[in-house]
mmCIF file of C-alpha atoms and ligand atoms in Angstrom:
data_model
loop_
_atom_site.group_PDB
_atom_site.id
_atom_site.type_symbol
_atom_site.label_atom_id
_atom_site.label_comp_id
_atom_site.label_asym_id
_atom_site.label_seq_id
_atom_site.Cartn_x
_atom_site.Cartn_y
_atom_site.Cartn_z
ATOM 1 C CA MET A 1 -36.863 -1.405 -6.573
ATOM 2 C CA ALA A 2 -33.162 -0.735 -6.101
ATOM 3 C CA SER A 3 -32.103 -0.637 -2.476
ATOM 4 C CA ALA A 4 -31.697 2.838 -0.966
ATOM 5 C CA HIS A 5 -28.278 4.441 -0.934
ATOM 6 C CA LYS A 6 -26.883 4.817 2.569
ATOM 7 C CA VAL A 7 -25.763 8.417 3.102
ATOM 8 C CA GLY A 8 -24.256 10.051 6.199
ATOM 9 C CA ILE A 9 -25.652 13.557 6.790
ATOM 10 C CA ILE A 10 -23.528 16.182 8.517
ATOM 11 C CA GLY A 11 -25.639 19.352 8.529
ATOM 12 C CA GLY A 12 -23.061 21.124 10.678
ATOM 13 C CA ASP A 13 -23.349 24.715 11.848
ATOM 14 C CA GLY A 14 -25.005 27.974 10.850
ATOM 15 C CA ILE A 15 -26.856 27.699 7.550
ATOM 16 C CA GLY A 16 -25.503 24.159 6.989
ATOM 17 C CA PRO A 17 -28.458 22.113 8.310
ATOM 18 C CA SER A 18 -31.069 24.221 6.506
ATOM 19 C CA VAL A 19 -29.393 24.084 3.071
ATOM 20 C CA ILE A 20 -28.874 20.311 3.434
ATOM 21 C CA ALA A 21 -32.566 19.913 4.332
ATOM 22 C CA GLU A 22 -33.446 21.554 1.003
ATOM 23 C CA GLY A 23 -30.938 19.354 -0.815
ATOM 24 C CA LEU A 24 -32.563 16.241 0.648
ATOM 25 C CA LYS A 25 -36.005 17.596 -0.263
ATOM 26 C CA VAL A 26 -34.968 18.053 -3.907
ATOM 27 C CA ILE A 27 -33.286 14.624 -4.095
ATOM 28 C CA LYS A 28 -36.472 13.025 -2.794
ATOM 29 C CA ALA A 29 -38.600 14.993 -5.249
ATOM 30 C CA ALA A 30 -36.318 13.744 -8.044
ATOM 31 C CA GLY A 31 -37.357 10.222 -7.063
ATOM 32 C CA VAL A 32 -34.201 8.969 -5.380
ATOM 33 C CA GLU A 33 -34.556 7.148 -2.111
ATOM 34 C CA LEU A 34 -31.774 7.666 0.428
ATOM 35 C CA GLU A 35 -31.312 5.917 3.729
ATOM 36 C CA THR A 36 -29.835 8.712 5.812
ATOM 37 C CA VAL A 37 -27.811 8.532 9.017
ATOM 38 C CA ASP A 38 -27.502 11.850 10.888
ATOM 39 C CA TYR A 39 -24.249 12.935 12.497
ATOM 40 C CA ASP A 40 -24.307 15.801 14.973
ATOM 41 C CA LEU A 41 -20.858 17.290 14.380
ATOM 42 C CA GLY A 42 -19.394 20.775 14.046
ATOM 43 C CA GLY A 43 -18.792 23.792 16.238
ATOM 44 C CA ALA A 44 -22.048 23.501 18.177
ATOM 45 C CA ARG A 45 -21.349 19.850 19.053
ATOM 46 C CA TYR A 46 -17.793 20.764 20.105
ATOM 47 C CA LEU A 47 -19.109 23.472 22.426
ATOM 48 C CA ASN A 48 -21.539 20.959 23.869
ATOM 49 C CA ASP A 49 -19.169 18.105 24.753
ATOM 50 C CA GLY A 50 -15.740 18.745 23.209
ATOM 51 C CA VAL A 51 -16.163 16.101 20.487
ATOM 52 C CA VAL A 52 -14.894 16.992 16.996
ATOM 53 C CA LEU A 53 -14.510 13.789 14.946
ATOM 54 C CA PRO A 54 -14.036 10.467 16.751
ATOM 55 C CA ASP A 55 -12.238 7.618 14.969
ATOM 56 C CA GLU A 56 -15.277 5.349 15.430
ATOM 57 C CA VAL A 57 -17.332 7.769 13.354
ATOM 58 C CA LEU A 58 -14.698 7.688 10.612
ATOM 59 C CA ASP A 59 -14.919 3.892 10.665
ATOM 60 C CA GLU A 60 -18.693 4.020 10.293
ATOM 61 C CA TRP A 61 -18.384 6.416 7.369
ATOM 62 C CA ARG A 62 -16.112 3.981 5.538
ATOM 63 C CA GLY A 63 -19.101 1.661 5.295
ATOM 64 C CA LEU A 64 -21.479 4.240 3.771
ATOM 65 C CA ASP A 65 -22.204 5.023 0.115
ATOM 66 C CA ALA A 66 -21.613 8.785 0.470
ATOM 67 C CA LEU A 67 -21.468 11.712 2.888
ATOM 68 C CA TYR A 68 -23.439 14.941 2.470
ATOM 69 C CA LEU A 69 -22.164 17.923 4.462
ATOM 70 C CA GLY A 70 -23.619 21.423 4.919
ATOM 71 C CA ALA A 71 -21.004 23.681 6.514
ATOM 72 C CA VAL A 72 -19.048 23.673 9.750
ATOM 73 C CA GLY A 73 -17.666 26.403 11.980
ATOM 74 C CA THR A 74 -19.113 28.810 14.505
ATOM 75 C CA PRO A 75 -17.692 32.090 15.882
ATOM 76 C CA GLU A 76 -17.628 30.803 19.498
ATOM 77 C CA VAL A 77 -14.992 28.191 18.615
ATOM 78 C CA PRO A 78 -11.379 29.265 17.923
ATOM 79 C CA PRO A 79 -10.939 29.770 14.166
ATOM 80 C CA GLY A 80 -9.558 26.736 12.364
ATOM 81 C CA LEU A 81 -10.255 24.200 15.103
ATOM 82 C CA ILE A 82 -13.304 22.657 13.452
ATOM 83 C CA GLU A 83 -11.987 23.226 9.931
ATOM 84 C CA ARG A 84 -8.826 21.270 10.691
ATOM 85 C CA GLY A 85 -10.300 18.812 13.196
ATOM 86 C CA LEU A 86 -13.320 17.858 11.114
ATOM 87 C CA LEU A 87 -13.125 18.911 7.460
ATOM 88 C CA LEU A 88 -9.401 18.451 6.858
ATOM 89 C CA LYS A 89 -9.253 15.370 9.079
ATOM 90 C CA MET A 90 -12.030 13.874 6.983
ATOM 91 C CA ARG A 91 -10.202 14.649 3.734
ATOM 92 C CA PHE A 92 -6.995 13.090 5.026
ATOM 93 C CA ALA A 93 -8.410 10.076 6.906
ATOM 94 C CA LEU A 94 -10.787 9.067 4.109
ATOM 95 C CA ASP A 95 -8.141 9.970 1.497
ATOM 96 C CA LEU A 96 -10.538 12.244 -0.400
ATOM 97 C CA TYR A 97 -7.785 13.141 -2.801
ATOM 98 C CA ILE A 98 -9.859 14.833 -5.498
ATOM 99 C CA ASN A 99 -11.730 18.064 -4.853
ATOM 100 C CA ARG A 100 -13.945 18.540 -7.907
ATOM 101 C CA ARG A 101 -15.550 21.945 -8.293
ATOM 102 C CA PRO A 102 -17.629 22.770 -11.386
ATOM 103 C CA PHE A 103 -18.536 26.328 -12.389
ATOM 104 C CA VAL A 104 -21.045 27.624 -14.864
ATOM 105 C CA TYR A 105 -19.970 30.981 -16.197
ATOM 106 C CA GLU A 106 -23.176 32.729 -17.210
ATOM 107 C CA GLY A 107 -21.536 34.834 -19.906
ATOM 108 C CA ASP A 108 -23.035 37.823 -21.629
ATOM 109 C CA ASP A 109 -24.732 38.488 -24.991
ATOM 110 C CA THR A 110 -21.715 37.327 -26.950
ATOM 111 C CA ARG A 111 -20.497 34.342 -24.952
ATOM 112 C CA GLY A 112 -21.580 31.750 -22.406
ATOM 113 C CA PRO A 113 -23.000 29.935 -20.607
ATOM 114 C CA HIS A 114 -19.879 27.863 -20.234
ATOM 115 C CA GLU A 115 -19.006 25.124 -17.756
ATOM 116 C CA PHE A 116 -15.475 24.527 -16.538
ATOM 117 C CA ILE A 117 -14.279 22.234 -13.745
ATOM 118 C CA VAL A 118 -11.438 22.714 -11.292
ATOM 119 C CA ILE A 119 -9.751 19.540 -10.024
ATOM 120 C CA ARG A 120 -7.987 20.489 -6.814
ATOM 121 C CA GLU A 121 -5.539 18.077 -5.162
ATOM 122 C CA ASN A 122 -7.090 17.623 -1.725
ATOM 123 C CA THR A 123 -4.649 15.834 0.612
ATOM 124 C CA GLU A 124 -1.182 17.339 0.165
ATOM 125 C CA GLY A 125 0.603 20.633 -0.504
ATOM 126 C CA THR A 126 0.595 23.278 2.205
ATOM 127 C CA TYR A 127 -2.459 21.606 3.765
ATOM 128 C CA ALA A 128 -0.366 18.608 4.896
ATOM 129 C CA GLY A 129 0.744 20.559 7.967
ATOM 130 C CA GLU A 130 4.491 20.326 7.517
ATOM 131 C CA GLY A 131 6.418 23.001 9.383
ATOM 132 C CA GLY A 132 6.687 24.463 12.821
ATOM 133 C CA PHE A 133 8.011 27.180 15.085
ATOM 134 C CA LEU A 134 11.400 27.831 16.545
ATOM 135 C CA ARG A 135 11.803 30.313 19.399
ATOM 136 C CA LYS A 136 8.062 30.971 19.353
ATOM 137 C CA GLU A 137 6.915 34.323 20.709
ATOM 138 C CA THR A 138 10.419 35.690 20.981
ATOM 139 C CA PRO A 139 11.811 38.473 18.779
ATOM 140 C CA ALA A 140 13.838 35.773 16.987
ATOM 141 C CA GLU A 141 10.820 33.620 16.133
ATOM 142 C CA ILE A 142 10.981 31.411 13.047
ATOM 143 C CA ALA A 143 7.919 29.867 11.417
ATOM 144 C CA THR A 144 8.059 27.513 8.445
ATOM 145 C CA GLN A 145 5.161 26.008 6.508
ATOM 146 C CA GLY A 146 6.185 23.496 3.897
ATOM 147 C CA SER A 147 4.389 22.083 0.907
ATOM 148 C CA VAL A 148 4.296 18.299 0.659
ATOM 149 C CA ASN A 149 4.035 16.923 -2.880
ATOM 150 C CA THR A 150 4.402 13.201 -3.490
ATOM 151 C CA ARG A 151 4.769 11.682 -6.931
ATOM 152 C CA HIS A 152 1.943 9.282 -5.999
ATOM 153 C CA GLY A 153 -0.380 12.065 -4.803
ATOM 154 C CA VAL A 154 0.319 14.382 -7.712
ATOM 155 C CA GLU A 155 0.041 11.639 -10.317
ATOM 156 C CA ARG A 156 -3.300 10.227 -9.155
ATOM 157 C CA CYS A 157 -4.800 13.720 -9.189
ATOM 158 C CA ILE A 158 -3.421 14.573 -12.625
ATOM 159 C CA ARG A 159 -4.556 11.186 -13.977
ATOM 160 C CA TYR A 160 -8.108 11.790 -12.708
ATOM 161 C CA ALA A 161 -8.107 15.196 -14.427
ATOM 162 C CA PHE A 162 -6.921 13.707 -17.735
ATOM 163 C CA GLU A 163 -9.604 11.012 -17.597
ATOM 164 C CA LEU A 164 -12.232 13.658 -16.900
ATOM 165 C CA ALA A 165 -10.992 15.905 -19.716
ATOM 166 C CA GLN A 166 -10.956 12.946 -22.113
ATOM 167 C CA SER A 167 -14.597 12.190 -21.298
ATOM 168 C CA ARG A 168 -15.738 15.718 -22.179
ATOM 169 C CA PRO A 169 -16.464 17.063 -25.676
ATOM 170 C CA ARG A 170 -13.645 19.600 -25.699
ATOM 171 C CA LYS A 171 -10.957 17.319 -24.212
ATOM 172 C CA HIS A 172 -8.886 20.196 -22.875
ATOM 173 C CA LEU A 173 -6.849 20.281 -19.657
ATOM 174 C CA THR A 174 -4.918 23.188 -18.123
ATOM 175 C CA LEU A 175 -2.306 22.735 -15.421
ATOM 176 C CA VAL A 176 -2.205 25.716 -13.043
ATOM 177 C CA HIS A 177 0.844 26.187 -10.812
ATOM 178 C CA LYS A 178 3.641 28.669 -10.196
ATOM 179 C CA THR A 179 6.552 26.793 -11.754
ATOM 180 C CA ASN A 180 8.593 29.957 -12.299
ATOM 181 C CA VAL A 181 9.022 30.404 -8.532
ATOM 182 C CA LEU A 182 8.063 27.086 -6.902
ATOM 183 C CA THR A 183 10.867 25.273 -8.668
ATOM 184 C CA PHE A 184 10.730 22.035 -6.650
ATOM 185 C CA SER A 185 7.023 21.302 -6.330
ATOM 186 C CA GLY A 186 6.370 23.014 -9.669
ATOM 187 C CA SER A 187 8.897 20.776 -11.362
ATOM 188 C CA LEU A 188 7.302 17.626 -9.935
ATOM 189 C CA TRP A 189 3.834 18.764 -11.054
ATOM 190 C CA GLU A 190 5.052 19.766 -14.514
ATOM 191 C CA ARG A 191 7.048 16.576 -15.174
ATOM 192 C CA THR A 192 4.212 14.380 -13.920
ATOM 193 C CA PHE A 193 1.688 16.311 -16.020
ATOM 194 C CA ASN A 194 3.797 15.923 -19.169
ATOM 195 C CA GLU A 195 4.392 12.221 -18.575
ATOM 196 C CA VAL A 196 0.721 11.454 -18.016
ATOM 197 C CA ALA A 197 -0.184 13.657 -21.018
ATOM 198 C CA ALA A 198 1.744 11.252 -23.256
ATOM 199 C CA GLU A 199 -0.852 8.577 -22.417
ATOM 200 C CA PHE A 200 -3.743 10.884 -23.382
ATOM 201 C CA SER A 201 -2.767 12.009 -26.859
ATOM 202 C CA ASP A 202 -6.358 13.094 -27.661
ATOM 203 C CA VAL A 203 -6.417 15.591 -24.757
ATOM 204 C CA GLU A 204 -5.173 19.076 -25.584
ATOM 205 C CA THR A 205 -3.113 20.595 -22.781
ATOM 206 C CA ASN A 206 -2.120 24.042 -21.598
ATOM 207 C CA TYR A 207 -0.255 25.564 -18.658
ATOM 208 C CA ASN A 208 -0.991 28.802 -16.743
ATOM 209 C CA HIS A 209 0.796 30.367 -13.812
ATOM 210 C CA VAL A 210 -1.729 30.814 -11.018
ATOM 211 C CA ASP A 211 -1.542 34.615 -11.020
ATOM 212 C CA ALA A 212 -2.280 34.727 -14.737
ATOM 213 C CA ALA A 213 -5.095 32.196 -14.245
ATOM 214 C CA CYS A 214 -6.735 34.685 -11.850
ATOM 215 C CA ILE A 215 -6.892 37.240 -14.656
ATOM 216 C CA TYR A 216 -8.241 34.674 -17.153
ATOM 217 C CA PHE A 217 -10.895 33.497 -14.670
ATOM 218 C CA VAL A 218 -12.271 37.036 -14.694
ATOM 219 C CA GLN A 219 -11.601 38.041 -18.314
ATOM 220 C CA SER A 220 -11.917 34.868 -20.388
ATOM 221 C CA PRO A 221 -13.115 31.836 -18.381
ATOM 222 C CA GLU A 222 -14.393 30.292 -21.620
ATOM 223 C CA GLN A 223 -10.822 29.290 -22.423
ATOM 224 C CA TYR A 224 -11.021 26.619 -19.727
ATOM 225 C CA ASP A 225 -12.511 23.143 -19.812
ATOM 226 C CA VAL A 226 -10.799 21.175 -17.022
ATOM 227 C CA ILE A 227 -8.153 22.684 -14.733
ATOM 228 C CA VAL A 228 -5.882 20.700 -12.440
ATOM 229 C CA THR A 229 -3.955 22.358 -9.622
ATOM 230 C CA ASP A 230 -2.526 21.910 -6.150
ATOM 231 C CA ASN A 231 -4.412 22.206 -2.874
ATOM 232 C CA LEU A 232 -3.828 25.859 -1.964
ATOM 233 C CA PHE A 233 -4.005 27.264 -5.499
ATOM 234 C CA GLY A 234 -7.193 25.255 -5.914
ATOM 235 C CA ASP A 235 -8.647 26.651 -2.704
ATOM 236 C CA ILE A 236 -8.105 30.216 -3.859
ATOM 237 C CA LEU A 237 -9.044 29.691 -7.514
ATOM 238 C CA THR A 238 -12.323 27.994 -6.639
ATOM 239 C CA ASP A 239 -13.505 30.936 -4.556
ATOM 240 C CA LEU A 240 -12.718 33.113 -7.557
ATOM 241 C CA GLY A 241 -14.519 30.581 -9.762
ATOM 242 C CA GLY A 242 -17.588 30.975 -7.551
ATOM 243 C CA ALA A 243 -17.383 34.752 -7.742
ATOM 244 C CA VAL A 244 -17.276 34.815 -11.563
ATOM 245 C CA SER A 245 -20.053 32.268 -12.003
ATOM 246 C CA GLY A 246 -23.090 33.608 -10.240
ATOM 247 C CA GLY A 247 -21.689 33.752 -6.728
ATOM 248 C CA ILE A 248 -20.623 31.329 -4.052
ATOM 249 C CA GLY A 249 -24.310 30.466 -3.432
ATOM 250 C CA PHE A 250 -24.180 28.320 -6.578
ATOM 251 C CA ALA A 251 -20.752 26.681 -6.127
ATOM 252 C CA SER A 252 -20.927 22.935 -5.485
ATOM 253 C CA SER A 253 -18.175 20.446 -4.746
ATOM 254 C CA ALA A 254 -17.256 16.806 -4.402
ATOM 255 C CA ASN A 255 -14.439 15.505 -2.199
ATOM 256 C CA LEU A 256 -13.748 12.199 -3.892
ATOM 257 C CA ASN A 257 -11.968 9.007 -3.096
ATOM 258 C CA PRO A 258 -12.649 7.110 -6.320
ATOM 259 C CA GLU A 259 -11.831 3.876 -4.486
ATOM 260 C CA GLY A 260 -13.735 4.602 -1.236
ATOM 261 C CA VAL A 261 -16.452 6.750 0.314
ATOM 262 C CA SER A 262 -16.788 10.321 -0.994
ATOM 263 C CA MET A 263 -18.154 13.529 0.513
ATOM 264 C CA PHE A 264 -20.293 16.213 -1.119
ATOM 265 C CA GLU A 265 -20.582 19.789 0.179
ATOM 266 C CA PRO A 266 -21.292 23.329 -0.996
ATOM 267 C CA VAL A 267 -18.149 25.487 -1.305
ATOM 268 C CA HIS A 268 -19.624 28.190 0.949
ATOM 269 C CA GLY A 269 -19.199 28.320 4.724
ATOM 270 C CA SER A 270 -21.638 28.299 7.636
ATOM 271 C CA ALA A 271 -22.509 32.038 7.370
ATOM 272 C CA PRO A 272 -23.384 32.458 11.069
ATOM 273 C CA ASP A 273 -24.545 36.034 10.423
ATOM 274 C CA ILE A 274 -27.605 34.794 8.532
ATOM 275 C CA ALA A 275 -28.119 31.456 10.329
ATOM 276 C CA GLY A 276 -31.705 30.624 11.273
ATOM 277 C CA GLN A 277 -33.170 33.396 9.107
ATOM 278 C CA ASN A 278 -34.287 31.244 6.149
ATOM 279 C CA LYS A 279 -32.208 33.542 3.918
ATOM 280 C CA ALA A 280 -29.362 31.367 2.595
ATOM 281 C CA ASN A 281 -29.564 30.230 -1.013
ATOM 282 C CA PRO A 282 -29.627 26.413 -0.892
ATOM 283 C CA THR A 283 -28.678 25.974 -4.571
ATOM 284 C CA ALA A 284 -25.002 25.149 -3.924
ATOM 285 C CA ALA A 285 -26.064 22.408 -1.505
ATOM 286 C CA VAL A 286 -28.697 21.155 -3.959
ATOM 287 C CA LEU A 287 -26.118 21.034 -6.773
ATOM 288 C CA SER A 288 -23.674 19.242 -4.466
ATOM 289 C CA GLY A 289 -26.496 16.753 -3.922
ATOM 290 C CA ALA A 290 -26.670 16.321 -7.709
ATOM 291 C CA MET A 291 -22.938 15.557 -7.765
ATOM 292 C CA MET A 292 -23.597 12.957 -5.067
ATOM 293 C CA LEU A 293 -26.348 11.397 -7.191
ATOM 294 C CA ASP A 294 -23.937 11.186 -10.164
ATOM 295 C CA HIS A 295 -21.549 9.353 -7.889
ATOM 296 C CA LEU A 296 -24.302 6.984 -6.721
ATOM 297 C CA GLY A 297 -25.165 6.179 -10.330
ATOM 298 C CA GLU A 298 -28.412 8.198 -10.265
ATOM 299 C CA THR A 299 -27.361 10.284 -13.246
ATOM 300 C CA ASP A 300 -30.857 10.873 -14.619
ATOM 301 C CA ALA A 301 -32.032 12.488 -11.372
ATOM 302 C CA ALA A 302 -28.764 14.438 -11.150
ATOM 303 C CA ASP A 303 -29.261 15.821 -14.678
ATOM 304 C CA ARG A 304 -32.830 16.850 -13.854
ATOM 305 C CA ILE A 305 -31.627 18.702 -10.728
ATOM 306 C CA ARG A 306 -28.952 20.544 -12.693
ATOM 307 C CA ALA A 307 -31.481 21.475 -15.373
ATOM 308 C CA ALA A 308 -33.846 22.785 -12.686
ATOM 309 C CA ALA A 309 -31.076 24.983 -11.267
ATOM 310 C CA ALA A 310 -29.706 26.179 -14.606
ATOM 311 C CA ASP A 311 -31.654 29.440 -14.658
ATOM 312 C CA THR A 312 -29.941 30.898 -11.604
ATOM 313 C CA GLU A 313 -31.737 34.242 -11.877
ATOM 314 C CA SER A 314 -35.029 32.534 -11.102
ATOM 315 C CA LEU A 315 -33.634 31.038 -7.892
ATOM 316 C CA VAL A 316 -34.554 33.855 -5.555
ATOM 317 C CA GLY A 317 -36.490 33.805 -2.316
ATOM 318 C CA SER A 318 -36.069 32.235 1.086
ATOM 319 C CA THR A 319 -34.107 29.012 1.649
ATOM 320 C CA THR A 320 -37.286 26.945 1.748
ATOM 321 C CA GLU A 321 -38.892 28.783 -1.199
ATOM 322 C CA VAL A 322 -35.897 28.105 -3.446
ATOM 323 C CA GLY A 323 -35.857 24.483 -2.263
ATOM 324 C CA ASP A 324 -39.593 24.131 -2.986
ATOM 325 C CA LEU A 325 -39.166 25.689 -6.436
ATOM 326 C CA LEU A 326 -36.336 23.286 -7.331
ATOM 327 C CA ALA A 327 -38.297 20.343 -5.924
ATOM 328 C CA SER A 328 -41.338 21.271 -8.020
ATOM 329 C CA ARG A 329 -39.176 21.460 -11.153
ATOM 330 C CA VAL A 330 -37.630 18.006 -10.754
ATOM 331 C CA SER A 331 -40.710 16.017 -9.783
HETATM 332 C C1 LIG B 401 -12.690 24.932 1.271
HETATM 333 C C2 LIG B 401 -12.507 25.642 2.581
HETATM 334 C C3 LIG B 401 -11.545 24.840 3.447
HETATM 335 C C4 LIG B 401 -10.231 24.750 2.718
HETATM 336 C C5 LIG B 401 -11.351 25.411 4.860
HETATM 337 C C6 LIG B 401 -12.651 25.579 5.579
HETATM 338 C C7 LIG B 401 -10.387 24.582 5.673
HETATM 339 O O1 LIG B 401 -12.046 26.935 2.392
HETATM 340 O O2 LIG B 401 -13.215 23.801 1.274
HETATM 341 O O3 LIG B 401 -12.347 25.498 0.233
HETATM 342 O O4 LIG B 401 -9.373 25.632 2.859
HETATM 343 O O5 LIG B 401 -10.050 23.774 1.997
HETATM 344 MN MN1 LIG B 402 -11.861 27.489 0.317
#
């Protein structure tokens, strides 16, 4: 038998641990053996002893096959502290430069279902933290928040998106940006996109401004196959993607370093208002688990999990009931 994959588990806060428990249940039912290592991190841990994400833990993670994360953040901790100190630190330190978020638009009688994938750059842009205050908390205060875009960072993301588009039947890639206003970063993205496109002559390309893309996400998502965009546009667009494809309870994601360890997490947050009530839909976590299995080479089990979750309307009930239903379908 193949040796078990070594996976770090960060259940986190709120509904995080319970949706990850269901994800692990379904993975096991699909016949994949994982050797899990639990990490107690998140808002609750921070409140307990002030620890957010020690460097030694990051070093340990570099030696694992994957990381599986529920959700982090709790109302008792100042907003942003855990998000920046844990989630963003993880993305930067492990160089998880691709944020891959697939959506299945259910469609109606005339169209759908239709899958499209957003590739969000995950380490640069406005998330890089460039900027600062001058004369803070005076009437003359100045705040700047820059957007960092490197040729290297933009190109590796665009290249990944082209390779993905080329591997899919439709071979179609849309760049989303705001080149009409963001003339510096937009220019770098556009020039890089066009240069890389020349190497992928079989991939059809398109460009949308991000505001227009918001309309198309709602009105005609079937026009998309693969989308590539910067960090902040990708953050916003993928919440909209969740909203137009069955809800955020079904939105899964992969934070990838194709050359290192990668992390898999549902797009939704820790939902402290329903924590501990066995109410949260675990499907997004289960589908993120399927993305992790793809990454680990367990594609057959991943396909069976996706097939089990395809009929989203049947996935109703408590957290554990939905997990049990999915587990029974894959075994
Ligand atoms: C996401 C989240 C994070 C982000 C937050 C929690 C920092 O919204 O993964 O989309 O903005 O990237
Ligand atoms: Mn987000």
